[in-house]
Tab-separated table of C-alpha atoms in Angstrom:
chain	number	residue	atom	x	y	z
A	1	MET	CA	50.779	71.446	128.403
A	2	ALA	CA	52.479	73.729	125.889
A	3	THR	CA	53.729	72.939	122.407
A	4	LEU	CA	55.720	75.164	120.065
A	5	SER	CA	55.109	74.938	116.358
A	6	PRO	CA	57.852	73.238	114.324
A	7	THR	CA	60.489	75.563	112.899
A	8	SER	CA	62.534	74.720	109.809
A	9	PHE	CA	66.334	74.662	109.924
A	10	THR	CA	68.872	74.164	107.173
A	11	LYS	CA	71.549	72.702	109.420
A	12	ASN	CA	72.125	69.039	110.329
A	13	PHE	CA	71.417	68.016	113.889
A	14	ASN	CA	72.026	64.728	115.646
A	15	SER	CA	70.899	65.141	119.219
A	16	SER	CA	68.059	65.432	121.690
A	17	VAL	CA	68.218	67.938	124.547
A	18	ASP	CA	66.059	68.177	127.668
A	19	PHE	CA	65.774	71.531	129.423
A	20	PRO	CA	63.255	73.420	131.555
A	21	ILE	CA	61.420	76.377	130.076
A	22	THR	CA	60.283	78.655	132.870
A	23	SER	CA	58.146	80.805	130.633
A	24	PHE	CA	55.984	77.798	129.795
A	25	GLN	CA	54.613	76.501	133.056
A	26	THR	CA	51.349	74.905	133.970
A	27	PHE	CA	49.608	75.865	137.187
A	28	ALA	CA	47.288	73.621	139.098
A	29	ILE	CA	45.329	74.910	142.080
A	30	PHE	CA	44.561	72.361	144.765
A	31	GLY	CA	42.519	73.933	147.571
A	32	PRO	CA	43.875	77.204	148.869
A	33	LYS	CA	47.438	76.517	147.737
A	34	LEU	CA	49.005	77.235	144.393
A	35	LYS	CA	51.163	74.416	143.045
A	36	THR	CA	53.638	74.953	140.240
A	37	GLU	CA	54.585	72.087	137.916
A	38	GLN	CA	57.693	72.723	135.877
A	39	THR	CA	57.390	71.365	132.360
A	40	HIS	CA	60.465	70.015	130.605
A	41	PHE	CA	60.887	70.302	126.894
A	42	ARG	CA	62.691	67.984	124.565
A	43	LEU	CA	64.487	69.354	121.557
A	44	SER	CA	64.274	66.600	118.964
A	45	THR	CA	66.171	66.838	115.715
A	46	SER	CA	66.414	64.523	112.778
A	47	PHE	CA	69.499	63.626	110.791
A	48	LYS	CA	68.606	65.243	107.485
A	49	THR	CA	69.412	68.773	106.331
A	50	GLY	CA	66.389	71.021	106.186
A	51	SER	CA	64.506	68.882	108.697
A	52	CYS	CA	62.070	70.258	111.248
A	53	LEU	CA	63.042	71.111	114.760
A	54	GLU	CA	60.343	69.945	117.150
A	55	LEU	CA	59.878	71.206	120.656
A	56	LYS	CA	57.699	68.868	122.693
A	57	ALA	CA	56.475	69.452	126.200
A	58	MET	CA	57.016	66.534	128.560
A	59	LYS	CA	56.069	66.125	132.189
A	60	GLU	CA	58.818	63.582	132.909
A	61	PRO	CA	61.781	64.955	134.865
A	62	PRO	CA	65.242	64.834	133.208
A	63	GLY	CA	66.256	61.694	135.125
A	64	LEU	CA	63.389	59.680	133.704
A	65	THR	CA	64.032	61.058	130.233
A	66	GLN	CA	67.686	60.042	130.454
A	67	LYS	CA	66.635	56.537	131.484
A	68	LEU	CA	64.322	56.312	128.488
A	69	ASP	CA	67.144	57.498	126.245
A	70	LYS	CA	69.415	54.769	127.606
A	71	ASN	CA	66.780	52.119	126.851
A	72	ARG	CA	66.422	53.518	123.347
A	73	LEU	CA	70.198	53.380	122.833
A	74	ASP	CA	70.315	49.803	124.089
A	75	GLY	CA	67.602	48.892	121.602
A	76	LEU	CA	69.537	50.648	118.843
A	77	THR	CA	72.659	48.662	119.725
A	78	GLU	CA	70.689	45.405	119.522
A	79	SER	CA	69.291	46.496	116.166
A	80	GLU	CA	72.770	47.308	114.887
A	81	ASN	CA	74.019	43.891	116.011
A	82	GLY	CA	71.159	42.297	114.092
A	83	CYS	CA	72.151	44.314	111.033
A	84	ASP	CA	75.732	43.073	111.442
A	85	LEU	CA	74.508	39.478	111.281
A	86	PHE	CA	72.727	40.118	108.013
A	87	GLN	CA	75.674	42.109	106.693
A	88	ASP	CA	77.732	38.974	107.246
A	89	LEU	CA	75.126	36.907	105.377
A	90	LYS	CA	75.191	39.467	102.589
A	91	HIS	CA	78.965	39.107	102.228
A	92	ARG	CA	78.693	35.319	102.267
A	93	PHE	CA	76.085	35.453	99.516
A	94	LEU	CA	78.177	37.817	97.393
A	95	ARG	CA	81.204	35.535	97.809
A	96	PHE	CA	79.057	32.597	96.701
A	97	LYS	CA	77.841	34.552	93.697
A	98	LYS	CA	81.345	35.578	92.667
A	99	HIS	CA	83.266	32.371	93.347
A	100	LYS	CA	80.589	29.711	92.803
A	101	PHE	CA	77.713	30.976	90.704
A	102	GLU	CA	79.564	33.170	88.211
A	103	GLU	CA	82.506	30.772	87.867
A	104	ASN	CA	80.098	27.878	87.160
A	105	LEU	CA	77.456	29.812	85.279
A	106	GLY	CA	76.703	27.029	82.796
A	107	HIS	CA	75.981	24.558	85.579
A	108	PHE	CA	73.615	26.929	87.354
A	109	GLN	CA	71.867	27.796	84.104
A	110	ASN	CA	71.197	24.084	83.605
A	111	LEU	CA	69.863	23.836	87.161
A	112	ALA	CA	67.524	26.730	86.414
A	113	GLU	CA	65.854	24.508	83.815
A	114	GLY	CA	65.387	21.541	86.157
A	115	GLN	CA	66.944	19.214	88.722
A	116	ALA	CA	67.913	15.562	88.593
A	117	PRO	CA	69.545	14.700	91.942
A	118	LYS	CA	70.802	11.183	92.603
A	119	PHE	CA	70.258	11.432	96.360
A	120	MET	CA	67.377	12.065	98.717
A	121	ILE	CA	68.771	13.046	102.129
A	122	ILE	CA	66.806	12.899	105.378
A	123	ALA	CA	68.791	14.581	108.131
A	124	CYS	CA	68.259	16.236	111.489
A	125	ALA	CA	67.423	19.919	111.843
A	126	ASP	CA	70.302	20.253	114.324
A	127	SER	CA	72.444	23.258	113.371
A	128	ARG	CA	75.632	21.195	113.823
A	129	VAL	CA	74.609	18.694	111.159
A	130	CYS	CA	74.733	20.121	107.649
A	131	PRO	CA	74.826	17.393	104.961
A	132	SER	CA	76.030	19.766	102.248
A	133	VAL	CA	79.041	20.656	104.370
A	134	ILE	CA	79.990	17.271	105.857
A	135	LEU	CA	79.372	15.272	102.655
A	136	GLY	CA	80.188	17.981	100.131
A	137	PHE	CA	76.912	18.016	98.229
A	138	GLN	CA	76.783	20.700	95.561
A	139	PRO	CA	73.614	22.424	94.278
A	140	GLY	CA	71.578	19.942	92.267
A	141	GLU	CA	73.131	16.795	93.757
A	142	ALA	CA	70.795	16.050	96.669
A	143	PHE	CA	67.152	16.689	97.470
A	144	MET	CA	66.962	17.234	101.222
A	145	VAL	CA	64.484	17.301	104.053
A	146	ARG	CA	65.482	17.977	107.650
A	147	ASN	CA	63.388	17.389	110.733
A	148	VAL	CA	63.827	16.829	114.450
A	149	ALA	CA	65.799	13.588	114.987
A	150	ASN	CA	65.862	12.701	111.247
A	151	LEU	CA	62.778	10.493	111.594
A	152	VAL	CA	60.722	8.854	108.851
A	153	PRO	CA	57.112	8.225	109.886
A	154	PRO	CA	55.473	5.046	108.562
A	155	PHE	CA	53.058	5.252	105.651
A	156	GLU	CA	49.994	4.789	107.858
A	157	SER	CA	50.846	7.876	109.935
A	158	GLY	CA	49.407	10.103	107.231
A	159	PRO	CA	50.707	13.239	105.537
A	160	SER	CA	53.753	15.119	106.794
A	161	GLU	CA	56.394	17.309	105.214
A	162	THR	CA	58.783	14.343	105.284
A	163	ASN	CA	56.668	11.894	103.302
A	164	ALA	CA	55.567	14.694	100.945
A	165	ALA	CA	59.254	15.248	100.174
A	166	LEU	CA	59.750	11.486	99.788
A	167	GLU	CA	56.886	11.228	97.307
A	168	PHE	CA	58.257	14.056	95.198
A	169	ALA	CA	61.848	12.802	95.315
A	170	VAL	CA	61.002	9.179	94.469
A	171	ASN	CA	58.121	9.569	92.038
A	172	SER	CA	58.963	12.841	90.302
A	173	LEU	CA	62.713	13.327	90.609
A	174	LYS	CA	63.459	9.592	90.360
A	175	VAL	CA	66.271	9.648	92.911
A	176	GLU	CA	68.346	6.474	93.052
A	177	ASN	CA	69.380	6.637	96.713
A	178	ILE	CA	67.717	7.590	99.986
A	179	LEU	CA	70.148	8.292	102.818
A	180	VAL	CA	68.897	8.779	106.393
A	181	ILE	CA	71.569	10.445	108.537
A	182	GLY	CA	71.593	10.229	112.328
A	183	HIS	CA	74.128	12.005	114.506
A	184	SER	CA	75.759	12.187	117.912
A	185	ARG	CA	74.232	14.045	120.869
A	186	CYS	CA	70.852	14.381	119.182
A	187	GLY	CA	68.432	16.438	121.259
A	188	GLY	CA	65.432	14.860	119.558
A	189	ILE	CA	66.552	11.350	120.462
A	190	ARG	CA	67.296	12.482	123.991
A	191	ALA	CA	63.735	13.797	124.215
A	192	LEU	CA	62.465	10.455	122.902
A	193	MET	CA	64.448	8.511	125.489
A	194	SER	CA	63.411	10.878	128.300
A	195	MET	CA	59.674	11.011	127.695
A	196	GLN	CA	57.215	9.462	130.073
A	197	ASP	CA	53.947	7.875	129.015
A	198	GLU	CA	51.920	10.249	131.154
A	199	VAL	CA	53.499	13.425	129.754
A	200	ASP	CA	51.102	15.947	128.208
A	201	SER	CA	50.474	14.777	124.651
A	202	SER	CA	49.873	18.349	123.487
A	203	SER	CA	53.639	18.831	123.134
A	204	PHE	CA	54.601	19.148	119.474
A	205	ILE	CA	58.011	17.638	120.182
A	206	ARG	CA	56.567	14.585	121.918
A	207	SER	CA	53.944	14.123	119.201
A	208	TRP	CA	56.717	14.030	116.624
A	209	VAL	CA	59.481	12.012	118.297
A	210	ILE	CA	56.972	9.321	119.267
A	211	VAL	CA	57.497	8.197	115.658
A	212	GLY	CA	60.679	6.600	117.003
A	213	LYS	CA	58.964	4.699	119.820
A	214	ASN	CA	59.999	1.275	118.473
A	215	ALA	CA	63.627	2.354	118.420
A	216	ARG	CA	63.214	3.500	122.012
A	217	LEU	CA	61.711	0.176	123.076
A	218	ASN	CA	64.495	-1.792	121.380
A	219	THR	CA	67.104	0.410	123.012
A	220	LYS	CA	65.581	0.014	126.472
A	221	SER	CA	65.645	-3.727	125.957
A	222	ALA	CA	69.124	-4.077	124.453
A	223	ALA	CA	70.975	-1.381	126.393
A	224	SER	CA	69.243	-1.290	129.775
A	225	HIS	CA	72.565	-2.012	131.499
A	226	LEU	CA	74.115	1.151	130.050
A	227	GLY	CA	73.967	4.697	131.349
A	228	PHE	CA	71.474	7.158	129.905
A	229	ASP	CA	73.983	8.864	127.588
A	230	GLN	CA	75.068	5.506	126.176
A	231	GLN	CA	71.433	4.520	125.692
A	232	CYS	CA	70.828	7.713	123.738
A	233	ARG	CA	73.812	6.982	121.514
A	234	HIS	CA	72.490	3.474	120.910
A	235	CYS	CA	69.052	4.863	120.044
A	236	GLU	CA	70.538	7.413	117.631
A	237	LYS	CA	71.609	4.523	115.386
A	238	GLU	CA	68.630	2.316	116.192
A	239	SER	CA	66.228	5.040	115.074
A	240	VAL	CA	67.975	5.268	111.699
A	241	ASP	CA	67.405	1.540	111.158
A	242	HIS	CA	63.751	1.908	112.067
A	243	SER	CA	63.414	4.801	109.662
A	244	LEU	CA	64.832	2.567	106.910
A	245	LEU	CA	62.166	-0.015	107.700
A	246	ASN	CA	59.503	2.689	107.733
A	247	LEU	CA	60.576	3.719	104.246
A	248	LEU	CA	59.531	0.286	103.009
A	249	THR	CA	55.983	0.844	104.280
A	250	TYR	CA	55.490	3.218	101.336
A	251	PRO	CA	54.355	1.010	98.408
A	252	TRP	CA	56.052	3.116	95.742
A	253	ILE	CA	59.350	2.981	97.637
A	254	GLU	CA	59.282	-0.768	98.290
A	255	GLN	CA	58.421	-1.467	94.641
A	256	LYS	CA	61.437	0.479	93.401
A	257	VAL	CA	63.719	-1.109	96.017
A	258	ALA	CA	62.512	-4.577	95.003
A	259	LYS	CA	63.234	-3.798	91.349
A	260	GLY	CA	66.710	-2.502	92.153
A	261	GLU	CA	65.812	1.017	91.010
A	262	LEU	CA	66.234	2.534	94.450
A	263	SER	CA	68.650	1.880	97.318
A	264	VAL	CA	68.057	2.781	100.954
A	265	HIS	CA	70.993	3.709	103.170
A	266	GLY	CA	71.673	4.660	106.767
A	267	GLY	CA	74.373	6.993	108.032
A	268	TYR	CA	75.666	8.203	111.376
A	269	TYR	CA	77.723	11.367	111.803
A	270	ASP	CA	79.662	11.758	115.047
A	271	PHE	CA	80.586	15.424	115.259
A	272	VAL	CA	82.585	14.899	118.461
A	273	ASP	CA	85.439	13.100	116.699
A	274	CYS	CA	84.300	13.753	113.107
A	275	THR	CA	83.622	10.234	111.892
A	276	PHE	CA	80.935	8.912	109.576
A	277	GLU	CA	79.422	5.452	109.415
A	278	LYS	CA	77.434	4.325	106.361
A	279	TRP	CA	75.439	1.159	105.664
A	280	THR	CA	72.909	-0.075	103.098
A	281	LEU	CA	69.701	-1.953	103.809
A	282	ASP	CA	69.879	-5.456	102.339
A	283	TYR	CA	66.386	-5.830	100.937
A	284	LYS	CA	67.043	-9.395	99.874
A	285	GLY	CA	68.018	-10.302	103.408
A	286	SER	CA	65.777	-12.978	104.888
A	287	ASN	CA	63.012	-12.059	107.361
A	288	LEU	CA	63.437	-8.351	106.791
A	289	GLY	CA	62.443	-6.413	109.895
A	290	LYS	CA	61.467	-9.524	111.869
A	291	ASN	CA	64.836	-10.056	113.507
A	292	SER	CA	66.375	-7.847	116.155
A	293	ARG	CA	69.085	-6.754	113.730
A	294	LEU	CA	68.391	-5.068	110.422
A	295	PRO	CA	69.965	-6.922	107.476
A	296	VAL	CA	72.571	-4.587	106.035
A	297	LYS	CA	75.402	-4.671	103.552
A	298	ASN	CA	78.250	-2.424	102.469
A	299	ARG	CA	78.936	-1.037	105.929
A	300	PHE	CA	81.798	1.471	105.935
A	301	TYR	CA	83.416	3.580	108.622
A	302	TRP	CA	85.020	6.830	107.498
A	303	CYS	CA	87.477	8.502	109.846
């Protein structure tokens, strides 16, 4: 194989050329016959002035080289599309900086010193459910955690990112309200309602949504006459109620609720017709958690 030494040019180039060089050929002798292999050279140039012109010997025929070039161009197009996505994010950020941050500089300077949100929001990770958008929360107003199916594990389940966020919000930030938001067509709840007892327990999704098993059991009992989609919708709200009960398994949450320092609320966002239902757990309600229906108060329907 032959290689020419790089030669410097002072002109810009933006191309690659494949061509045969007959004066640079390799010869292989197999038995009594002489076999000639034509070597193709690629002329590779960079985009900068004064760059080096490289001449590389390649054994691939022009057709294969052209195919490789097409794959490289396809990859470049994908890369450019990715850049476009981040260019869009860049413009969004700069608009935020100009129209939000700089126009409310005093507010953001105060937030830089500390936060004192009134709300702790537990919502689903679903991309269609964004609490800041649907409820209009501004920076500093709500401490948020989002997980699959907006579930709250009970205290005895042990550490998780959700109860770590709860501990910080309740004990350090002193939030006054915890709002758990469920939503329509939740994939996590659908997974919960679809799972079988014998399914491989190594699934991360199953290991997480099993937190809502009591909501699933209640739904199977109360809505067995309904179709699967209707059962899922029923469970989407039922799981919120069970998460509210699970919140009370944390001693430092129940103590504050009992003292009236903290309120626990449920919410349900239907993004099909854009409605929102809100209710508050009635801690003073008799036989809390022992009846089939959670004692609630201040139930509102926003449409």
